[in-house]
Tab-separated table of C-alpha atoms and ligand atoms in Angstrom:
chain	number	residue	atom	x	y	z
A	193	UNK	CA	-17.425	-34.563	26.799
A	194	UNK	CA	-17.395	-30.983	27.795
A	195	UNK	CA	-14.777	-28.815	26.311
A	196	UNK	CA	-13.159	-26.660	28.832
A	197	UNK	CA	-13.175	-23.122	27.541
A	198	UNK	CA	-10.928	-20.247	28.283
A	199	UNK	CA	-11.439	-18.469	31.146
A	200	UNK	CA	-11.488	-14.492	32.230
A	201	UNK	CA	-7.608	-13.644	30.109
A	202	UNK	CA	-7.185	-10.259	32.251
A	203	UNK	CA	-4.616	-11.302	34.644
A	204	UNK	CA	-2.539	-12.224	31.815
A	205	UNK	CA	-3.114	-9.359	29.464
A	206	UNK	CA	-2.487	-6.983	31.890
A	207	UNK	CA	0.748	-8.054	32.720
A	208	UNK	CA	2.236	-9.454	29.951
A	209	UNK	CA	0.985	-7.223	26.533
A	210	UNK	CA	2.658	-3.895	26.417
A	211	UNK	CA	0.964	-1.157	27.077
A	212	UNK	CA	1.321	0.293	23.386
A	213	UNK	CA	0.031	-3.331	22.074
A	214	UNK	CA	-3.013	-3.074	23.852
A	215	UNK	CA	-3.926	0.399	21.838
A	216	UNK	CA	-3.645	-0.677	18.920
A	217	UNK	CA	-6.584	-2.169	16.752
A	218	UNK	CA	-6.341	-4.554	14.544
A	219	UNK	CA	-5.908	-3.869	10.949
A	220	UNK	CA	-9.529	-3.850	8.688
A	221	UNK	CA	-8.578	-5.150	5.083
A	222	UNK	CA	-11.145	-4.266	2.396
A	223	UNK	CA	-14.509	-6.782	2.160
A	224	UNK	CA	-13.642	-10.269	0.595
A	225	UNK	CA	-15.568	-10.785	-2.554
A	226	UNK	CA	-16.812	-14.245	-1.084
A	227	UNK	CA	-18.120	-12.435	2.286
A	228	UNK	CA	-20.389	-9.832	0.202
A	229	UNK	CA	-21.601	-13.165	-1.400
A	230	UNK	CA	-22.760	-14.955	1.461
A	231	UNK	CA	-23.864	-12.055	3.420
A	232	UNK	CA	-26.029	-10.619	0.558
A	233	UNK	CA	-26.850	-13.468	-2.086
A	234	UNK	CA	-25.422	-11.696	-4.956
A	235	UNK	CA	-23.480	-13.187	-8.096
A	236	UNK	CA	-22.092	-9.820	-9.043
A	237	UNK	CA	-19.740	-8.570	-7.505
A	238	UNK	CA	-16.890	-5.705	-8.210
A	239	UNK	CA	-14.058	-5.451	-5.616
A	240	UNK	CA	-13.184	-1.691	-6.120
A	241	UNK	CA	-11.357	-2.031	-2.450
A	242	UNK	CA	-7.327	-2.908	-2.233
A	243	UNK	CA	-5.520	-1.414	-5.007
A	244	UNK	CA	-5.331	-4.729	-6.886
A	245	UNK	CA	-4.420	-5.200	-10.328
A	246	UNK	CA	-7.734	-5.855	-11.920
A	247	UNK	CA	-6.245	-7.525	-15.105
A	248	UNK	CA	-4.788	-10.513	-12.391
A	249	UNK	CA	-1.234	-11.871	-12.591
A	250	UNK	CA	0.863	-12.329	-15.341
A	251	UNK	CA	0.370	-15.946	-17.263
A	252	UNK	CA	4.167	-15.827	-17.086
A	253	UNK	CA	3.506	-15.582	-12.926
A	254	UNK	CA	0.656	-18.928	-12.727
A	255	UNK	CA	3.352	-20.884	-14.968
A	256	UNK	CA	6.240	-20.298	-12.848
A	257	UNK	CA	4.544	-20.701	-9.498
A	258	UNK	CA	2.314	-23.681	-10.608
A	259	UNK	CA	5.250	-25.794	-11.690
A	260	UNK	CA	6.983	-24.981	-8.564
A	261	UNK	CA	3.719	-26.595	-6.830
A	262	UNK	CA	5.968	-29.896	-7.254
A	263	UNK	CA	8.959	-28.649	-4.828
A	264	UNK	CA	7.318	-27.036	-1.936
A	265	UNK	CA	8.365	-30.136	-0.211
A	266	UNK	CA	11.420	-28.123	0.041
A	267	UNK	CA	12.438	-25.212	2.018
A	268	UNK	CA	12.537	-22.187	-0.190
A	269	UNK	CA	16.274	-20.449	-1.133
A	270	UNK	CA	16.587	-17.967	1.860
A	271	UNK	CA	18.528	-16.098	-0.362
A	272	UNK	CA	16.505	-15.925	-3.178
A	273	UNK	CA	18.446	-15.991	-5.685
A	274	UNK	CA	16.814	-15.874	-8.788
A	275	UNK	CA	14.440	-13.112	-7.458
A	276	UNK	CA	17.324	-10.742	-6.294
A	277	UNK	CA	19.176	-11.555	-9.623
A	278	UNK	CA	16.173	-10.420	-11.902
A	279	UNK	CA	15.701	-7.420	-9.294
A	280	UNK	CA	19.413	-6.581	-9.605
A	281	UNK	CA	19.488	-6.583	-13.256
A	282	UNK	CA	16.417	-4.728	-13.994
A	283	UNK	CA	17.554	-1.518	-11.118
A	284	UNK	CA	20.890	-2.163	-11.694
A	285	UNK	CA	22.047	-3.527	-8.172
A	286	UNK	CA	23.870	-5.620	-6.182
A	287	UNK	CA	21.950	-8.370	-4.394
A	288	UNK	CA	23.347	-7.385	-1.246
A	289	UNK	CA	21.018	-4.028	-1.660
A	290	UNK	CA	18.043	-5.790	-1.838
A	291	UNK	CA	15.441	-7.118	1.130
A	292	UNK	CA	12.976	-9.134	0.416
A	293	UNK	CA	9.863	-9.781	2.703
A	294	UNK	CA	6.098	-10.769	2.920
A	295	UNK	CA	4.875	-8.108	0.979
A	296	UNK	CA	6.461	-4.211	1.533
A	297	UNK	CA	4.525	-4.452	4.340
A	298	UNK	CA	6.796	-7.187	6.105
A	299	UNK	CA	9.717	-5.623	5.095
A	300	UNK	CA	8.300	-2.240	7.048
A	301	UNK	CA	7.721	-5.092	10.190
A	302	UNK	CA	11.752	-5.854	9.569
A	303	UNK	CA	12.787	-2.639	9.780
A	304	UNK	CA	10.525	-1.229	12.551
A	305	UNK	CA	11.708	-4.381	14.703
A	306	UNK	CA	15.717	-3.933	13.784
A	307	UNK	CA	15.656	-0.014	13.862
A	308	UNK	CA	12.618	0.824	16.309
A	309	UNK	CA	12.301	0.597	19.970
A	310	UNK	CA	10.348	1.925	22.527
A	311	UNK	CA	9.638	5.599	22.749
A	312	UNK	CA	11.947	5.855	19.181
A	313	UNK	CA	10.688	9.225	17.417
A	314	UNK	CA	9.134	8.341	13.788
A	315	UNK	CA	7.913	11.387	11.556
A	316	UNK	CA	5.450	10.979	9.140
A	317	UNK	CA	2.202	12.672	7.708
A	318	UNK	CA	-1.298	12.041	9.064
A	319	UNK	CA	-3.750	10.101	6.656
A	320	UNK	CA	-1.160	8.049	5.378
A	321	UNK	CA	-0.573	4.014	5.115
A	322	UNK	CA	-2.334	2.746	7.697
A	323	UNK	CA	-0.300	-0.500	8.128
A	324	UNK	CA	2.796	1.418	8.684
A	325	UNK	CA	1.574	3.411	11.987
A	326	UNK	CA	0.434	0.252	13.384
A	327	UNK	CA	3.777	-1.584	12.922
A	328	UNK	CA	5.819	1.385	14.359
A	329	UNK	CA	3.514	1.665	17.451
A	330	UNK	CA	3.765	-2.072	17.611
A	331	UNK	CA	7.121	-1.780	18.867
A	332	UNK	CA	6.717	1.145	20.865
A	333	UNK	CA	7.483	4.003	19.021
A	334	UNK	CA	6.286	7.700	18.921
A	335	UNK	CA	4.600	8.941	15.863
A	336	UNK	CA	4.903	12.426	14.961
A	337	UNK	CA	2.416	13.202	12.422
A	338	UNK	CA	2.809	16.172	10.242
A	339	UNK	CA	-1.266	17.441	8.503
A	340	UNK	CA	-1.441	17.181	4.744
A	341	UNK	CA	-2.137	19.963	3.071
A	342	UNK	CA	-5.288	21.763	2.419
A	343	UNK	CA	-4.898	19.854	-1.236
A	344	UNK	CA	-4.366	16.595	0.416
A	345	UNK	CA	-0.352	16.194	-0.613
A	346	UNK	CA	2.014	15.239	2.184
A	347	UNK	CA	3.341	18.998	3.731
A	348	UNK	CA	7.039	18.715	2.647
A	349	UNK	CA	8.070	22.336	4.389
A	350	UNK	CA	6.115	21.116	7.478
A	351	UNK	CA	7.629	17.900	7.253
A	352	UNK	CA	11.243	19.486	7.313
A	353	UNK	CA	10.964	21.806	10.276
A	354	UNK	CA	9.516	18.596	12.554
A	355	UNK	CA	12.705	16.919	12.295
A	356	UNK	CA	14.983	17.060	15.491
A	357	UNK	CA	17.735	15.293	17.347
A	358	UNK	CA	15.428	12.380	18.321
A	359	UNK	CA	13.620	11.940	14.899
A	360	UNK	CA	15.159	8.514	14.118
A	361	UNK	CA	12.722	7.186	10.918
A	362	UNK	CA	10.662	9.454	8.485
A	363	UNK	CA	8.559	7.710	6.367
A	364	UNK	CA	6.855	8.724	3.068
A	365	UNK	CA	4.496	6.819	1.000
A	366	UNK	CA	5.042	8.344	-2.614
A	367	UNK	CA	2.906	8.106	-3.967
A	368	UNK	CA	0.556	8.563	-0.952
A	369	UNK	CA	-2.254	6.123	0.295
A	370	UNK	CA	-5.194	7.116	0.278
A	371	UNK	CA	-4.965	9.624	-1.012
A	372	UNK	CA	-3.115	9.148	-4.481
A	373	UNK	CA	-1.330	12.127	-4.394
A	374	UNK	CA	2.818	12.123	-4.772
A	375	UNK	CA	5.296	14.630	-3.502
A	376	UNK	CA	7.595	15.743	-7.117
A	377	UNK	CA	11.156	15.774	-7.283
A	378	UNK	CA	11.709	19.307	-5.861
A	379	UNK	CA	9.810	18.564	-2.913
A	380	UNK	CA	11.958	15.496	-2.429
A	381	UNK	CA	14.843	17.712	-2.969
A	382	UNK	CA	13.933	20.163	-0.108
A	383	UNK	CA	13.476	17.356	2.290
A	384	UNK	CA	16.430	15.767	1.866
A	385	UNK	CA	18.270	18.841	2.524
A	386	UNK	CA	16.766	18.851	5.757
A	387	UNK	CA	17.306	15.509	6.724
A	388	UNK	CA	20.461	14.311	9.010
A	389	UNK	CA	22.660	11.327	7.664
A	390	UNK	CA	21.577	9.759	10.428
A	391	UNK	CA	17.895	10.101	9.891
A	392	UNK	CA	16.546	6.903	8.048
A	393	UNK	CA	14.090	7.631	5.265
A	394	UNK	CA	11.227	5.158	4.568
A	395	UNK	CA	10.446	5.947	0.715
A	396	UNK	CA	7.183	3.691	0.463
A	397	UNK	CA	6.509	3.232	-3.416
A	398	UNK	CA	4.269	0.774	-3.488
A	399	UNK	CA	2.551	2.592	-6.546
A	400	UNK	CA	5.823	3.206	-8.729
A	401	UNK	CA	5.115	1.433	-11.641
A	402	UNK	CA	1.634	3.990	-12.186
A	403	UNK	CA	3.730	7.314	-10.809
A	404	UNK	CA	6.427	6.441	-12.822
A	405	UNK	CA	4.755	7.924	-15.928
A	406	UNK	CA	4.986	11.436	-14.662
A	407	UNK	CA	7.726	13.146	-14.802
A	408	UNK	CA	8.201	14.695	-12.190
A	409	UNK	CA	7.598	11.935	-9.905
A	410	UNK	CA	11.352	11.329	-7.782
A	411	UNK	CA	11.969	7.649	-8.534
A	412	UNK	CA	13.999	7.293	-5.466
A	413	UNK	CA	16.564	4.533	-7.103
A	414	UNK	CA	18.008	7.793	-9.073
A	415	UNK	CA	19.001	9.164	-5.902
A	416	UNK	CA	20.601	6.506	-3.608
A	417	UNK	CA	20.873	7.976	-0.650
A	418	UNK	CA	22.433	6.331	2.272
A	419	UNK	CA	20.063	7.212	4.841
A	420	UNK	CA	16.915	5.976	2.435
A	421	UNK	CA	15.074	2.585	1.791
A	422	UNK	CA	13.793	2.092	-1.106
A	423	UNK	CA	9.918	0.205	-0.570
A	424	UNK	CA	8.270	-1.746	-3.336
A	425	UNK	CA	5.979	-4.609	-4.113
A	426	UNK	CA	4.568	-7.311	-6.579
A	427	UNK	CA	1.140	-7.023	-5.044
A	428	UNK	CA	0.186	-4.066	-7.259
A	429	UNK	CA	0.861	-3.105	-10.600
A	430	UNK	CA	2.525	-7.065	-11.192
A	431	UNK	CA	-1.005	-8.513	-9.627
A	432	UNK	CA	0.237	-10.758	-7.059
A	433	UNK	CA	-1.148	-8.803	-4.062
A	434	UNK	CA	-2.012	-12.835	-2.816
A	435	UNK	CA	1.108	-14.729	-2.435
A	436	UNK	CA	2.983	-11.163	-0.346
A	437	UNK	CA	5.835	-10.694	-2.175
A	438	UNK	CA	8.076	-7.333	-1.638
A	439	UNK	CA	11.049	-6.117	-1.822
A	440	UNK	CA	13.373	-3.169	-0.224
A	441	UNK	CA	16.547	-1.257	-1.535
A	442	UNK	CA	19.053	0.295	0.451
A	443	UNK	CA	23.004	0.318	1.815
A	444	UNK	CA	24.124	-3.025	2.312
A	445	UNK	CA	24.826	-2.454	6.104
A	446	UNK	CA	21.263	-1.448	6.023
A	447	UNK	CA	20.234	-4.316	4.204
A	448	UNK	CA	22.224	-7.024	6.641
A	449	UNK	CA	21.290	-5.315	9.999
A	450	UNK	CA	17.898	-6.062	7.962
A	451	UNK	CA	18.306	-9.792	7.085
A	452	UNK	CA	19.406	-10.218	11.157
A	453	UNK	CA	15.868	-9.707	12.264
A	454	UNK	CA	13.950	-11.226	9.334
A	455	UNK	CA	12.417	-14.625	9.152
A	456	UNK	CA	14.999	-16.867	6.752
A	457	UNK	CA	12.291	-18.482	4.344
A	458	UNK	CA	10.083	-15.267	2.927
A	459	UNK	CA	9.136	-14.725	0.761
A	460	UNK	CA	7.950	-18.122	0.202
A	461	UNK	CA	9.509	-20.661	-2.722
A	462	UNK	CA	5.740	-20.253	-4.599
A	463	UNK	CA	6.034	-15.703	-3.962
A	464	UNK	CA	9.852	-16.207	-4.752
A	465	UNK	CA	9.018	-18.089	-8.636
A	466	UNK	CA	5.911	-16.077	-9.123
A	467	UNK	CA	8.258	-12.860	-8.733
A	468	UNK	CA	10.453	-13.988	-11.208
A	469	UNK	CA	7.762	-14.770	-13.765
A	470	UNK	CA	5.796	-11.368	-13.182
A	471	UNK	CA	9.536	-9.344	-13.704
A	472	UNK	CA	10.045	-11.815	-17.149
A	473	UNK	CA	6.392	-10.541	-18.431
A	474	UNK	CA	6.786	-6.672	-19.525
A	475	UNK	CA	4.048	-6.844	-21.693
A	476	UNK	CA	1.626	-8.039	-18.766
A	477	UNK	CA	2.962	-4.800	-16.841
A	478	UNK	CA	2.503	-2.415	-19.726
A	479	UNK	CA	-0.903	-4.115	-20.497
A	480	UNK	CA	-2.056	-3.140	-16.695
A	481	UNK	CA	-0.521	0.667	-16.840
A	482	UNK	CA	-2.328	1.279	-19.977
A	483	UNK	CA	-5.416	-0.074	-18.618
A	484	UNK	CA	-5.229	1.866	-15.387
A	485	UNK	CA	-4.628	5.104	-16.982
A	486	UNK	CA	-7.442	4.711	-19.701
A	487	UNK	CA	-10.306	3.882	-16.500
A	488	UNK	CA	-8.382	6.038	-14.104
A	489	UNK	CA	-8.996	8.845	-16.327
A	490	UNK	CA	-12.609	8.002	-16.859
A	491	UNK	CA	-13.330	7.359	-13.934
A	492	UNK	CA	-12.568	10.938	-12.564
A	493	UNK	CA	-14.548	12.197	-15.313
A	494	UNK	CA	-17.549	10.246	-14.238
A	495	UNK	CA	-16.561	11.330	-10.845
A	496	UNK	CA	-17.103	15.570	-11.787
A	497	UNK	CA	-20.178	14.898	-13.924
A	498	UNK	CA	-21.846	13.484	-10.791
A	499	UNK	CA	-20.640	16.677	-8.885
A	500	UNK	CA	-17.652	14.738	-6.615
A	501	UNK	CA	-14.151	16.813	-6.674
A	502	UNK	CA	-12.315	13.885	-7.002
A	503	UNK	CA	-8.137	14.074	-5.282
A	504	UNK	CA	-5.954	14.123	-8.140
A	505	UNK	CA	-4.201	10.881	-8.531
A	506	UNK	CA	-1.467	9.116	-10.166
A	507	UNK	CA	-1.842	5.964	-8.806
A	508	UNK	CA	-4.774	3.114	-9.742
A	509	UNK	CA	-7.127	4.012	-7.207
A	510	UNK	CA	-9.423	7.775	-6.426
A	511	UNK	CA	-10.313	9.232	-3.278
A	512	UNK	CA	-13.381	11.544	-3.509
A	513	UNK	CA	-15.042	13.926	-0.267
A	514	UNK	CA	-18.720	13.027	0.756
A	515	UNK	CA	-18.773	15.591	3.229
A	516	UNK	CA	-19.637	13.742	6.124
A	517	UNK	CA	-19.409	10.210	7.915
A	518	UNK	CA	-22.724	9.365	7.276
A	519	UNK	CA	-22.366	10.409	3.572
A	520	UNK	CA	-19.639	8.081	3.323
A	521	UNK	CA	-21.079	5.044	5.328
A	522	UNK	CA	-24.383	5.472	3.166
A	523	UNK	CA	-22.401	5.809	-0.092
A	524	UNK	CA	-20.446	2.377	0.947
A	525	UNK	CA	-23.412	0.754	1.884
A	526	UNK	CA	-25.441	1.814	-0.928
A	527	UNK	CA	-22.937	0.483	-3.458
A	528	UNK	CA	-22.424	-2.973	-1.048
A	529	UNK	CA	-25.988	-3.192	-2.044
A	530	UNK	CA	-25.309	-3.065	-5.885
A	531	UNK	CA	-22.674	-5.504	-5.776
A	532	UNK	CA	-19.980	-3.049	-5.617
A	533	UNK	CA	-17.025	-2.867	-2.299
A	534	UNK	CA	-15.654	0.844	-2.221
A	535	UNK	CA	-13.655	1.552	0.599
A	536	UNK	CA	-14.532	3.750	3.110
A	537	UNK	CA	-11.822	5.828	5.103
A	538	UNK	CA	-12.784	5.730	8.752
A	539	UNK	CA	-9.437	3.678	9.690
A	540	UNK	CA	-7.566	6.400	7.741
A	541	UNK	CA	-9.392	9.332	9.919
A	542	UNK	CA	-10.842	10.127	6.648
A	543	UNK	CA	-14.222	9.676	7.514
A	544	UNK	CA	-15.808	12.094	5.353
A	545	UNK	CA	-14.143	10.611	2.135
A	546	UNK	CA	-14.167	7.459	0.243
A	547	UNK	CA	-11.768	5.222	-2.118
A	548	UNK	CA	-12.464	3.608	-5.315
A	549	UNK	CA	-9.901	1.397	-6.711
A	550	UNK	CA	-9.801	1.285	-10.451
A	551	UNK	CA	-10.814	-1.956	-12.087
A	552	UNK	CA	-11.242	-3.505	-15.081
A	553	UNK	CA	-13.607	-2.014	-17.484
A	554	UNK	CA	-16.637	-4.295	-16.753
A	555	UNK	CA	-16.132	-3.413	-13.155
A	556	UNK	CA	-16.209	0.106	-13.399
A	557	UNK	CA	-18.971	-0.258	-15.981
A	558	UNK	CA	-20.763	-1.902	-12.769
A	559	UNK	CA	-19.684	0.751	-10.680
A	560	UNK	CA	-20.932	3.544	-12.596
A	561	UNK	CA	-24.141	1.919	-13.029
A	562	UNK	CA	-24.489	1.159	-9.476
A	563	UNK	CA	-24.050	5.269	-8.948
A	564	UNK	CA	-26.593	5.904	-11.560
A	565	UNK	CA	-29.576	3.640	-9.441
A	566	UNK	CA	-27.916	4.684	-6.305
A	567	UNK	CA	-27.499	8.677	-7.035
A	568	UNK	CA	-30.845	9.885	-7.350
A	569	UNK	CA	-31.503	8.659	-3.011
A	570	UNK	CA	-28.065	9.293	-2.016
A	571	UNK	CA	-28.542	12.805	-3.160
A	572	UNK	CA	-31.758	13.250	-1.645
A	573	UNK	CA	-30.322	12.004	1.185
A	574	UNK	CA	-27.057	14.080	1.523
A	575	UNK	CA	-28.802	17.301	0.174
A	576	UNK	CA	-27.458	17.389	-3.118
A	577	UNK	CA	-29.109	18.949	-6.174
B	1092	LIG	C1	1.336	2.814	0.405
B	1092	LIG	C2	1.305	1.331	0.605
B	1092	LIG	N1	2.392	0.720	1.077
B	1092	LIG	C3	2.431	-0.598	1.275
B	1092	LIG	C4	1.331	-1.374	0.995
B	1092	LIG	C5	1.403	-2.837	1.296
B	1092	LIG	O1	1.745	-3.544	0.205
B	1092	LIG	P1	2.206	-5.055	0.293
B	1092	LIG	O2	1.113	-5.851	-0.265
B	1092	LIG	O3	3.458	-5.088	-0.525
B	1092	LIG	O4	2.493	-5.379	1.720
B	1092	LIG	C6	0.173	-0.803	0.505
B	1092	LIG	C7	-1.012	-1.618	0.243
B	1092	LIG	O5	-2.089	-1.181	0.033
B	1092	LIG	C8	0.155	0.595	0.303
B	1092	LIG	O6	-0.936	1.219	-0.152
């Protein structure tokens, strides 16, 4: 029997997907590990992509979420209780100030869809999260986006004279993506001054466990503002980037105009127990900052012996300047070849630089060889001595 297949979808498109749907494009994760293997035949393979925790999740995390294989018969607890109790203890909370969502990422989809609407004014900084622009133009609203500097920080002073009377949302990944740089607690300081009570203030820190080691990074929970939500997630310093599990701190009438909009059962019952486990396991987190800082650090020294000027970062992940597109697609390729998946930043309109996530020490050992065999062409190549 024939199948019937779909026919020409324009009449329905056209009327019935939003103008500002239709613009965007879709979001381009980094390369599966299991795609590099079938598309090139090799057994090695480094995933230097997504800002993962190399080390994987905390044995405290499998236990937790592998016994609670036995009740997802059941509906998980759409108020989470456990997970907002162990998040309300260790920040010193009420549950009612915490959101909880499919990743940060959903919780930025909750509060674009109960605080966003068409032609809305959002101010933020160009070559930022790229997941964030697409879910405020998904419902419609105007993104005003403010250069980075000429070091590659967010502009803070630039940032403060774009807000006006229609600026409703200004969001700030801190530390920033991809670029790995952080505005510092003065900076922080000086924007808020600027900002209207009722201006909401996204502070993204999906990286807060690595920036937290500096001191003069603004951990936003010492501020508690009114008029700022608090962003952060178990899919990177905890390792559980796989089951989307993050969470959101803010006002409580914030937080409930929040829970309106958001679907009742997320994070799922497995996310909601692996949480739990990954907050119970300190030693697991220290174990991964340690790590990260050790390779991070070696990495960027690797990095200036091979002549790159790598961003300065305090996150687990570099970005580093090819110079050009084609520098950067070759570069990507060139390591694809070797085994290795870099990202390159085309999506980010970075196309002239490229990101290496930090990963375990065996990985970046394959990294750095890879660079070794791949150097000597790539230079040639790109006109390097
Ligand atoms: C700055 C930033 N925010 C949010 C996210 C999304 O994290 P999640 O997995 O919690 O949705 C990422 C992921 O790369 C990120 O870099």
């Amino acid at each position: 029997m024939n199948k019937k297949l779909f026919g020409d979808p324009k009449s329905i498109t056209q009327s019935l997907v939003p103008p500002y749907i239709r613009e965007l494009k879709v979001y381009q994760a980094g390369k599966p590990i299991d795609e590099l293997a079938r598309e090139k035949g090799l057994t090695r393979i480094s995933k230097l992509a997504s800002n993962e925790n190399p080390l994987g999740p905390s044995p405290y995390a499998i236990r937790e979420m592998t016994n609670a294989l036995w009740d997802i018969h059941r509906y998980p607890d759409m108020h989470a209780y456990a997970l907002k109790t162990a998040l309300s203890e260790l920040y010193d909370l009420k549950r009612e100030n915490i959101t909880l969502g499919n990743g940060s990422e959903g919780i930025m989809g909750y509060i674009a869809r109960a605080f966003l609407s068409p032609g809305a004014e959002v101010l933020t900084s160009e070559n930022t999260f790229i997941g964030f622009y697409i879910l405020a133009r998904s419902v419609g609203a105007h993104l005003n986006c403010v250069p980075l500097t000429k070091d590659y920080r967010y502009d803070v002073e630039a940032m403060a004279n774009s807000i006006h009377e229609n600026t409703k949302i200004i969001y700030i990944a801190n530390p920033n993506n991809p670029t790995g740089t952080y505005i510092n607690r003065q900076e922080f300081d000086q924007l808020m001054e600027h900002v209207p009570d009722h201006v909401l203030v996204i502070l993204d820190e999906a990286y807060f466990e690595y920036a937290n080691e500096y001191d003069d990074y603004p951990d936003s929970m010492d501020y508690r503002y009114d008029n700022v939500i608090t962003l952060r997630t178990f899919s990177k310093a905890y390792g559980l980037s796989g089951i989307r599990v993050g969470y959101g701190f803010a006002h409580e009438d914030l937080i409930s105009n929040l829970n309106k909009v958001k679907l009742p059962f997320e994070p799922n019952l497995i996310a909601q127990k692996g949480a739990v486990g990954a907050l119970n396991d300190r030693p697991h987190l220290e174990r991964t900052l340690k790590t990260n800082s050790k390779l991070l650090k070696e990495c960027v020294t690797f990095l200036k012996e091979k002549d790159f000027d790598p961003i300065s970062s305090i996150t687990n992940f570099v970005t580093i300047k090819t110079g050009t597109p084609q520098a950067s697609d070759d570069l990507f390729n060139m390591l694809l070849d070797k085994g290795v998946i870099i990202r390159p930043l085309k999506a980010n309109e970075m196309p002239e630089f490229i990101r290496i996530s930090i990963g375990t020490e065996e990985e970046m050992a394959h990294f750095y060889q890879a660079m070794e065999e791949i150097l000597p062409k790539y230079n040639d190549l790109h006109g390097r001595a």
